[in-house]
mmCIF file of C-alpha atoms and ligand atoms in Angstrom:
data_model
loop_
_atom_site.group_PDB
_atom_site.id
_atom_site.type_symbol
_atom_site.label_atom_id
_atom_site.label_comp_id
_atom_site.label_asym_id
_atom_site.label_seq_id
_atom_site.Cartn_x
_atom_site.Cartn_y
_atom_site.Cartn_z
ATOM 1 C CA MET A 217 11.909 2.171 17.686
ATOM 2 C CA GLY A 218 10.436 5.479 16.778
ATOM 3 C CA ALA A 219 8.708 5.803 13.450
ATOM 4 C CA VAL A 220 7.156 2.379 13.120
ATOM 5 C CA ALA A 221 6.029 2.086 16.728
ATOM 6 C CA ALA A 222 4.722 5.640 16.746
ATOM 7 C CA THR A 223 2.746 5.091 13.563
ATOM 8 C CA THR A 224 1.265 1.878 14.866
ATOM 9 C CA THR A 225 0.319 3.564 18.119
ATOM 10 C CA ALA A 226 -1.215 6.485 16.265
ATOM 11 C CA ARG A 227 -3.256 4.105 14.170
ATOM 12 C CA VAL A 228 -4.464 2.155 17.160
ATOM 13 C CA GLU A 229 -5.402 5.426 18.894
ATOM 14 C CA ALA A 230 -7.192 6.633 15.793
ATOM 15 C CA GLY A 231 -9.131 3.390 15.777
ATOM 16 C CA THR A 232 -7.833 2.505 12.332
ATOM 17 C CA GLY A 233 -5.380 -0.254 11.492
ATOM 18 C CA GLN A 234 -8.165 -2.022 9.656
ATOM 19 C CA MET A 235 -7.635 -4.834 7.145
ATOM 20 C CA PRO A 236 -9.404 -4.595 3.812
ATOM 21 C CA ARG A 237 -11.929 -7.365 3.229
ATOM 22 C CA HIS A 238 -11.956 -6.997 -0.548
ATOM 23 C CA VAL A 239 -8.976 -5.922 -2.651
ATOM 24 C CA ALA A 240 -9.153 -5.482 -6.432
ATOM 25 C CA ILE A 241 -6.160 -5.210 -8.722
ATOM 26 C CA ILE A 242 -5.876 -3.768 -12.220
ATOM 27 C CA MET A 243 -2.942 -5.906 -13.345
ATOM 28 C CA ASP A 244 -1.199 -3.664 -15.840
ATOM 29 C CA GLY A 245 2.241 -3.468 -17.429
ATOM 30 C CA ASN A 246 2.912 -6.922 -18.889
ATOM 31 C CA GLY A 247 3.681 -5.460 -22.317
ATOM 32 C CA ARG A 248 6.088 -2.854 -20.954
ATOM 33 C CA TRP A 249 7.800 -5.480 -18.785
ATOM 34 C CA ALA A 250 8.517 -7.541 -21.905
ATOM 35 C CA LYS A 251 9.516 -4.517 -23.994
ATOM 36 C CA LYS A 252 12.102 -3.464 -21.398
ATOM 37 C CA ARG A 253 13.718 -6.877 -21.841
ATOM 38 C CA MET A 254 13.338 -6.926 -25.635
ATOM 39 C CA LEU A 255 11.045 -9.931 -25.265
ATOM 40 C CA PRO A 256 7.773 -10.567 -27.098
ATOM 41 C CA ARG A 257 4.672 -9.270 -25.257
ATOM 42 C CA ALA A 258 3.553 -12.896 -24.796
ATOM 43 C CA MET A 259 6.473 -13.395 -22.399
ATOM 44 C CA GLY A 260 5.213 -10.506 -20.300
ATOM 45 C CA HIS A 261 1.772 -12.093 -20.108
ATOM 46 C CA LYS A 262 3.339 -15.453 -19.214
ATOM 47 C CA LYS A 263 5.322 -13.895 -16.376
ATOM 48 C CA GLY A 264 2.132 -12.042 -15.393
ATOM 49 C CA VAL A 265 0.377 -15.374 -14.846
ATOM 50 C CA GLU A 266 3.135 -16.390 -12.404
ATOM 51 C CA THR A 267 2.455 -13.187 -10.502
ATOM 52 C CA VAL A 268 -1.264 -14.027 -10.433
ATOM 53 C CA ARG A 269 -0.417 -17.399 -8.880
ATOM 54 C CA ASN A 270 1.823 -15.774 -6.236
ATOM 55 C CA ILE A 271 -0.672 -13.055 -5.394
ATOM 56 C CA VAL A 272 -3.594 -15.483 -5.048
ATOM 57 C CA ARG A 273 -1.472 -17.466 -2.562
ATOM 58 C CA ALA A 274 -0.473 -14.253 -0.802
ATOM 59 C CA ALA A 275 -4.080 -13.105 -0.521
ATOM 60 C CA GLY A 276 -4.938 -16.275 1.378
ATOM 61 C CA GLU A 277 -1.866 -15.992 3.591
ATOM 62 C CA LEU A 278 -2.601 -12.329 4.345
ATOM 63 C CA GLY A 279 -6.171 -13.197 5.283
ATOM 64 C CA LEU A 280 -8.112 -11.393 2.545
ATOM 65 C CA GLU A 281 -11.710 -12.456 2.211
ATOM 66 C CA ALA A 282 -11.909 -11.474 -1.445
ATOM 67 C CA LEU A 283 -9.518 -10.648 -4.252
ATOM 68 C CA SER A 284 -10.642 -9.398 -7.657
ATOM 69 C CA LEU A 285 -8.244 -9.453 -10.604
ATOM 70 C CA TYR A 286 -8.831 -7.592 -13.876
ATOM 71 C CA ALA A 287 -7.578 -10.106 -16.448
ATOM 72 C CA PHE A 288 -9.298 -9.173 -19.726
ATOM 73 C CA SER A 289 -11.471 -6.142 -20.372
ATOM 74 C CA SER A 290 -14.362 -5.814 -22.790
ATOM 75 C CA GLU A 291 -12.120 -3.316 -24.625
ATOM 76 C CA ASN A 292 -9.128 -5.674 -24.849
ATOM 77 C CA TRP A 293 -10.752 -7.225 -27.959
ATOM 78 C CA LYS A 294 -9.298 -4.193 -29.763
ATOM 79 C CA ARG A 295 -5.844 -5.803 -29.472
ATOM 80 C CA PRO A 296 -4.259 -7.730 -32.352
ATOM 81 C CA GLU A 297 -5.610 -11.234 -32.826
ATOM 82 C CA ASP A 298 -2.317 -12.960 -31.980
ATOM 83 C CA GLU A 299 -2.107 -11.220 -28.603
ATOM 84 C CA ILE A 300 -5.721 -12.131 -27.790
ATOM 85 C CA SER A 301 -4.987 -15.725 -28.712
ATOM 86 C CA ASP A 302 -1.856 -15.732 -26.479
ATOM 87 C CA LEU A 303 -3.974 -14.436 -23.586
ATOM 88 C CA MET A 304 -6.682 -17.057 -24.147
ATOM 89 C CA GLY A 305 -4.031 -19.800 -24.350
ATOM 90 C CA LEU A 306 -2.628 -18.665 -21.003
ATOM 91 C CA MET A 307 -6.128 -18.675 -19.571
ATOM 92 C CA ARG A 308 -6.583 -22.305 -20.632
ATOM 93 C CA SER A 309 -3.291 -23.449 -19.128
ATOM 94 C CA PHE A 310 -3.877 -21.465 -15.931
ATOM 95 C CA ILE A 311 -7.249 -23.115 -15.318
ATOM 96 C CA LYS A 312 -5.760 -26.553 -16.016
ATOM 97 C CA SER A 313 -2.768 -26.104 -13.736
ATOM 98 C CA ASP A 314 -4.173 -24.100 -10.839
ATOM 99 C CA ILE A 315 -7.687 -25.252 -9.987
ATOM 100 C CA ASP A 316 -6.398 -28.139 -7.840
ATOM 101 C CA GLU A 317 -4.413 -25.670 -5.758
ATOM 102 C CA PHE A 318 -7.499 -23.476 -5.346
ATOM 103 C CA THR A 319 -9.362 -26.472 -3.999
ATOM 104 C CA ALA A 320 -6.500 -27.340 -1.633
ATOM 105 C CA ASN A 321 -6.300 -23.735 -0.387
ATOM 106 C CA ASP A 322 -10.049 -23.276 0.022
ATOM 107 C CA VAL A 323 -10.261 -20.644 -2.740
ATOM 108 C CA ARG A 324 -13.640 -20.124 -4.359
ATOM 109 C CA LEU A 325 -13.360 -19.057 -7.982
ATOM 110 C CA LYS A 326 -15.778 -16.523 -9.354
ATOM 111 C CA ILE A 327 -15.896 -14.967 -12.795
ATOM 112 C CA ILE A 328 -17.135 -11.428 -13.302
ATOM 113 C CA GLY A 329 -17.866 -10.046 -16.756
ATOM 114 C CA ASN A 330 -19.578 -11.603 -19.730
ATOM 115 C CA TYR A 331 -17.359 -14.692 -19.892
ATOM 116 C CA ARG A 332 -19.902 -16.689 -21.891
ATOM 117 C CA ALA A 333 -18.773 -14.771 -24.974
ATOM 118 C CA LEU A 334 -15.329 -16.441 -24.741
ATOM 119 C CA ALA A 335 -14.422 -19.567 -26.749
ATOM 120 C CA PRO A 336 -16.769 -22.496 -25.902
ATOM 121 C CA ASP A 337 -13.947 -24.700 -24.555
ATOM 122 C CA ILE A 338 -12.870 -21.947 -22.139
ATOM 123 C CA VAL A 339 -16.475 -21.440 -21.021
ATOM 124 C CA ASP A 340 -16.715 -25.192 -20.312
ATOM 125 C CA MET A 341 -13.435 -25.217 -18.385
ATOM 126 C CA LEU A 342 -14.524 -22.210 -16.353
ATOM 127 C CA ASP A 343 -17.948 -23.674 -15.581
ATOM 128 C CA ASP A 344 -16.242 -26.851 -14.399
ATOM 129 C CA ALA A 345 -13.798 -24.861 -12.232
ATOM 130 C CA LEU A 346 -16.625 -22.766 -10.781
ATOM 131 C CA GLU A 347 -18.509 -25.892 -9.835
ATOM 132 C CA ARG A 348 -15.442 -27.573 -8.350
ATOM 133 C CA THR A 349 -14.587 -24.612 -6.121
ATOM 134 C CA ALA A 350 -18.137 -23.480 -5.300
ATOM 135 C CA LYS A 351 -18.079 -24.785 -1.721
ATOM 136 C CA ASN A 352 -14.693 -23.288 -0.828
ATOM 137 C CA SER A 353 -14.956 -20.438 1.596
ATOM 138 C CA ARG A 354 -11.624 -19.048 2.805
ATOM 139 C CA THR A 355 -10.952 -16.629 -0.071
ATOM 140 C CA THR A 356 -13.103 -15.629 -3.014
ATOM 141 C CA LEU A 357 -11.081 -15.005 -6.153
ATOM 142 C CA ALA A 358 -13.039 -13.023 -8.729
ATOM 143 C CA VAL A 359 -11.397 -13.027 -12.144
ATOM 144 C CA ALA A 360 -12.697 -10.337 -14.486
ATOM 145 C CA LEU A 361 -12.979 -11.734 -18.007
ATOM 146 C CA ASN A 362 -14.510 -9.826 -20.884
ATOM 147 C CA TYR A 363 -15.434 -7.431 -18.092
ATOM 148 C CA GLY A 364 -16.467 -3.836 -18.569
ATOM 149 C CA SER A 365 -18.105 -1.982 -15.729
ATOM 150 C CA GLN A 366 -20.377 0.055 -17.997
ATOM 151 C CA ASP A 367 -21.654 -3.202 -19.485
ATOM 152 C CA GLU A 368 -22.046 -4.645 -15.978
ATOM 153 C CA LEU A 369 -24.076 -1.586 -14.914
ATOM 154 C CA VAL A 370 -26.317 -1.748 -17.982
ATOM 155 C CA ARG A 371 -26.992 -5.442 -17.303
ATOM 156 C CA ALA A 372 -27.623 -4.735 -13.608
ATOM 157 C CA ALA A 373 -30.016 -1.859 -14.386
ATOM 158 C CA GLN A 374 -31.911 -3.998 -16.910
ATOM 159 C CA ALA A 375 -32.239 -6.836 -14.398
ATOM 160 C CA ALA A 376 -33.318 -4.418 -11.673
ATOM 161 C CA ALA A 377 -35.945 -2.886 -13.972
ATOM 162 C CA ALA A 378 -37.267 -6.324 -14.882
ATOM 163 C CA GLN A 379 -37.619 -7.109 -11.167
ATOM 164 C CA GLY A 380 -39.397 -3.834 -10.339
ATOM 165 C CA ALA A 381 -37.882 -0.537 -9.235
ATOM 166 C CA ILE A 382 -34.420 0.751 -10.140
ATOM 167 C CA THR A 383 -32.784 1.772 -6.866
ATOM 168 C CA ALA A 384 -29.198 1.831 -5.644
ATOM 169 C CA GLN A 385 -29.966 -1.360 -3.729
ATOM 170 C CA SER A 386 -31.569 -3.167 -6.657
ATOM 171 C CA ILE A 387 -28.715 -2.213 -9.002
ATOM 172 C CA GLU A 388 -26.116 -3.320 -6.466
ATOM 173 C CA ALA A 389 -27.917 -6.626 -5.945
ATOM 174 C CA ASN A 390 -27.584 -7.323 -9.680
ATOM 175 C CA LEU A 391 -23.908 -6.443 -10.125
ATOM 176 C CA ASP A 392 -21.528 -9.282 -10.953
ATOM 177 C CA THR A 393 -19.932 -8.682 -7.529
ATOM 178 C CA ALA A 394 -23.264 -8.881 -5.644
ATOM 179 C CA ASP A 395 -22.227 -11.709 -3.317
ATOM 180 C CA MET A 396 -18.827 -10.187 -2.466
ATOM 181 C CA PRO A 397 -17.857 -7.905 0.418
ATOM 182 C CA PRO A 398 -17.723 -4.168 -0.429
ATOM 183 C CA LEU A 399 -14.585 -3.108 -2.290
ATOM 184 C CA ASP A 400 -12.126 -1.589 0.192
ATOM 185 C CA LEU A 401 -8.907 -1.171 -1.753
ATOM 186 C CA LEU A 402 -8.220 -0.819 -5.476
ATOM 187 C CA ILE A 403 -4.642 -1.284 -6.677
ATOM 188 C CA ARG A 404 -3.290 -0.524 -10.155
ATOM 189 C CA THR A 405 0.225 -1.409 -11.226
ATOM 190 C CA SER A 406 2.426 0.098 -13.958
ATOM 191 C CA GLY A 407 2.007 3.768 -13.094
ATOM 192 C CA GLU A 408 -1.283 4.341 -14.932
ATOM 193 C CA GLN A 409 -3.856 6.139 -12.809
ATOM 194 C CA ARG A 410 -7.213 5.356 -14.348
ATOM 195 C CA LEU A 411 -9.996 2.808 -13.906
ATOM 196 C CA SER A 412 -10.181 1.586 -17.524
ATOM 197 C CA ASN A 413 -13.829 0.577 -17.038
ATOM 198 C CA PHE A 414 -13.179 -1.493 -13.887
ATOM 199 C CA MET A 415 -15.595 -1.545 -10.920
ATOM 200 C CA LEU A 416 -16.989 1.954 -11.469
ATOM 201 C CA TRP A 417 -19.839 1.433 -9.015
ATOM 202 C CA GLN A 418 -17.854 -0.608 -6.501
ATOM 203 C CA ALA A 419 -15.064 1.981 -6.350
ATOM 204 C CA ALA A 420 -17.400 4.693 -4.985
ATOM 205 C CA TYR A 421 -15.743 4.648 -1.545
ATOM 206 C CA ALA A 422 -12.776 2.363 -2.158
ATOM 207 C CA GLU A 423 -9.277 3.556 -1.299
ATOM 208 C CA PHE A 424 -6.930 3.753 -4.310
ATOM 209 C CA TRP A 425 -3.304 2.668 -4.325
ATOM 210 C CA PHE A 426 -1.041 3.101 -7.335
ATOM 211 C CA THR A 427 2.438 1.730 -7.938
ATOM 212 C CA GLU A 428 4.954 2.156 -10.742
ATOM 213 C CA THR A 429 5.800 -1.561 -10.463
ATOM 214 C CA LEU A 430 4.917 -3.485 -13.620
ATOM 215 C CA TRP A 431 2.564 -6.397 -12.927
ATOM 216 C CA PRO A 432 5.124 -9.190 -13.596
ATOM 217 C CA ASP A 433 7.344 -7.628 -10.876
ATOM 218 C CA PHE A 434 4.559 -7.238 -8.284
ATOM 219 C CA THR A 435 5.128 -9.267 -5.099
ATOM 220 C CA LYS A 436 3.480 -10.347 -1.873
ATOM 221 C CA ALA A 437 5.728 -7.844 -0.043
ATOM 222 C CA GLU A 438 4.329 -5.007 -2.133
ATOM 223 C CA LEU A 439 0.767 -6.184 -1.563
ATOM 224 C CA ALA A 440 1.523 -6.212 2.163
ATOM 225 C CA ARG A 441 2.804 -2.632 1.846
ATOM 226 C CA ALA A 442 -0.450 -1.574 0.187
ATOM 227 C CA LEU A 443 -2.420 -3.212 3.018
ATOM 228 C CA ASP A 444 -0.269 -1.422 5.549
ATOM 229 C CA GLU A 445 -0.911 1.942 3.904
ATOM 230 C CA PHE A 446 -4.605 1.135 3.729
ATOM 231 C CA ALA A 447 -4.540 0.568 7.480
ATOM 232 C CA GLY A 448 -3.392 4.156 7.927
ATOM 233 C CA ARG A 449 -6.060 5.714 5.718
ATOM 234 C CA GLU A 450 -8.968 7.561 7.261
ATOM 235 C CA ARG A 451 -12.210 6.579 5.584
ATOM 236 C CA ARG A 452 -15.174 8.887 6.043
ATOM 237 C CA PHE A 453 -17.871 7.715 3.645
ATOM 238 C CA GLY A 454 -19.143 11.284 3.546
ATOM 239 C CA GLY A 455 -19.535 11.532 7.307
ATOM 240 C CA ARG A 456 -17.333 13.469 9.719
HETATM 241 C C1 IPE B 586 -1.939 -6.042 -18.684
HETATM 242 O O1 IPE B 586 -0.764 -5.735 -19.368
HETATM 243 C C2 IPE B 586 -2.577 -7.314 -19.184
HETATM 244 C C3 IPE B 586 -3.813 -7.110 -19.957
HETATM 245 C C4 IPE B 586 -4.424 -5.960 -20.163
HETATM 246 C C5 IPE B 586 -4.416 -8.288 -20.528
HETATM 247 P P1 IPE B 586 -0.759 -4.943 -20.722
HETATM 248 O O2 IPE B 586 -0.776 -5.910 -21.859
HETATM 249 O O3 IPE B 586 -1.848 -3.920 -20.758
HETATM 250 O O4 IPE B 586 0.666 -4.236 -20.640
HETATM 251 P P2 IPE B 586 1.057 -2.774 -21.100
HETATM 252 O O5 IPE B 586 0.084 -1.813 -20.486
HETATM 253 O O6 IPE B 586 0.997 -2.752 -22.597
HETATM 254 O O7 IPE B 586 2.444 -2.601 -20.572
HETATM 255 C C1 IPE B 587 -6.835 -2.615 -18.145
HETATM 256 O O1 IPE B 587 -5.582 -2.498 -18.731
HETATM 257 C C2 IPE B 587 -7.368 -3.991 -18.384
HETATM 258 C C3 IPE B 587 -6.696 -5.073 -17.670
HETATM 259 C C4 IPE B 587 -5.728 -4.924 -16.815
HETATM 260 C C5 IPE B 587 -7.198 -6.382 -17.987
HETATM 261 P P1 IPE B 587 -5.390 -1.883 -20.182
HETATM 262 O O2 IPE B 587 -3.931 -1.907 -20.436
HETATM 263 O O3 IPE B 587 -6.264 -2.579 -21.165
HETATM 264 O O4 IPE B 587 -5.951 -0.399 -19.986
HETATM 265 P P2 IPE B 587 -5.669 0.927 -20.809
HETATM 266 O O5 IPE B 587 -5.977 0.628 -22.249
HETATM 267 O O6 IPE B 587 -4.239 1.272 -20.612
HETATM 268 O O7 IPE B 587 -6.588 1.952 -20.205
HETATM 269 MG MG1 MG B 588 -1.948 -1.951 -20.237
#
């Protein structure tokens, strides 16, 4: 008894215990996971894809409306060519192997970021996957590819200006995440505590949760722990 029951009671009394609608994850630490095992970085990325698969399943099982995953940043082009090509190869095989499961599990795929700058065959595969999952509605999975939030904000501001006035509402309506629920919880693995150009606007009132766990070792149980801690957070949005 005791601790757990008391905490739950306290949360219920405080009117919290809320579930996040939209969770975003900065999936970091694949390279360090591989290094620790004296494996090539590519093996860390490969294991990282397995974690993506598990966490997408978990998100559905835990009842999340939306999950956003930072997969490739607009700055990741600075990496050596062979690593970029490993990552793109994994992207191809992931789309091939997992889109059927998305359809079966009612997952709608969404891509945020300027993905049209990727290789033409990947763009085609993604467009096909987007179309095939467009009517799914249980969970939205937003994969950030060639995503940089500063770039996203510049594009949103330009679109807003072209439509008329630049306001918080018009910028927000033109973000890549426009049709998603507000971001509630932002997780970053691997011990780094920075945004690395991810969801700068969306994170305005999101709760942050950091773990030392390297992405390939991240599990559904740890995601559930983050949700549990989120439930105990007091969100104020500037009010009192
Ligand atoms: C995250 O792992 C995956 C991508 C950024 C594509 P990293 O490759 O950044 O792993 P570390 O940070 O070097 O350990
Ligand atoms: C952020 O991780 C990008 C992704 C997880 C895709 P990085 O590993 O690229 O970030 P920095 O360079 O450590 O800030
Ligand atoms: Mg990293």
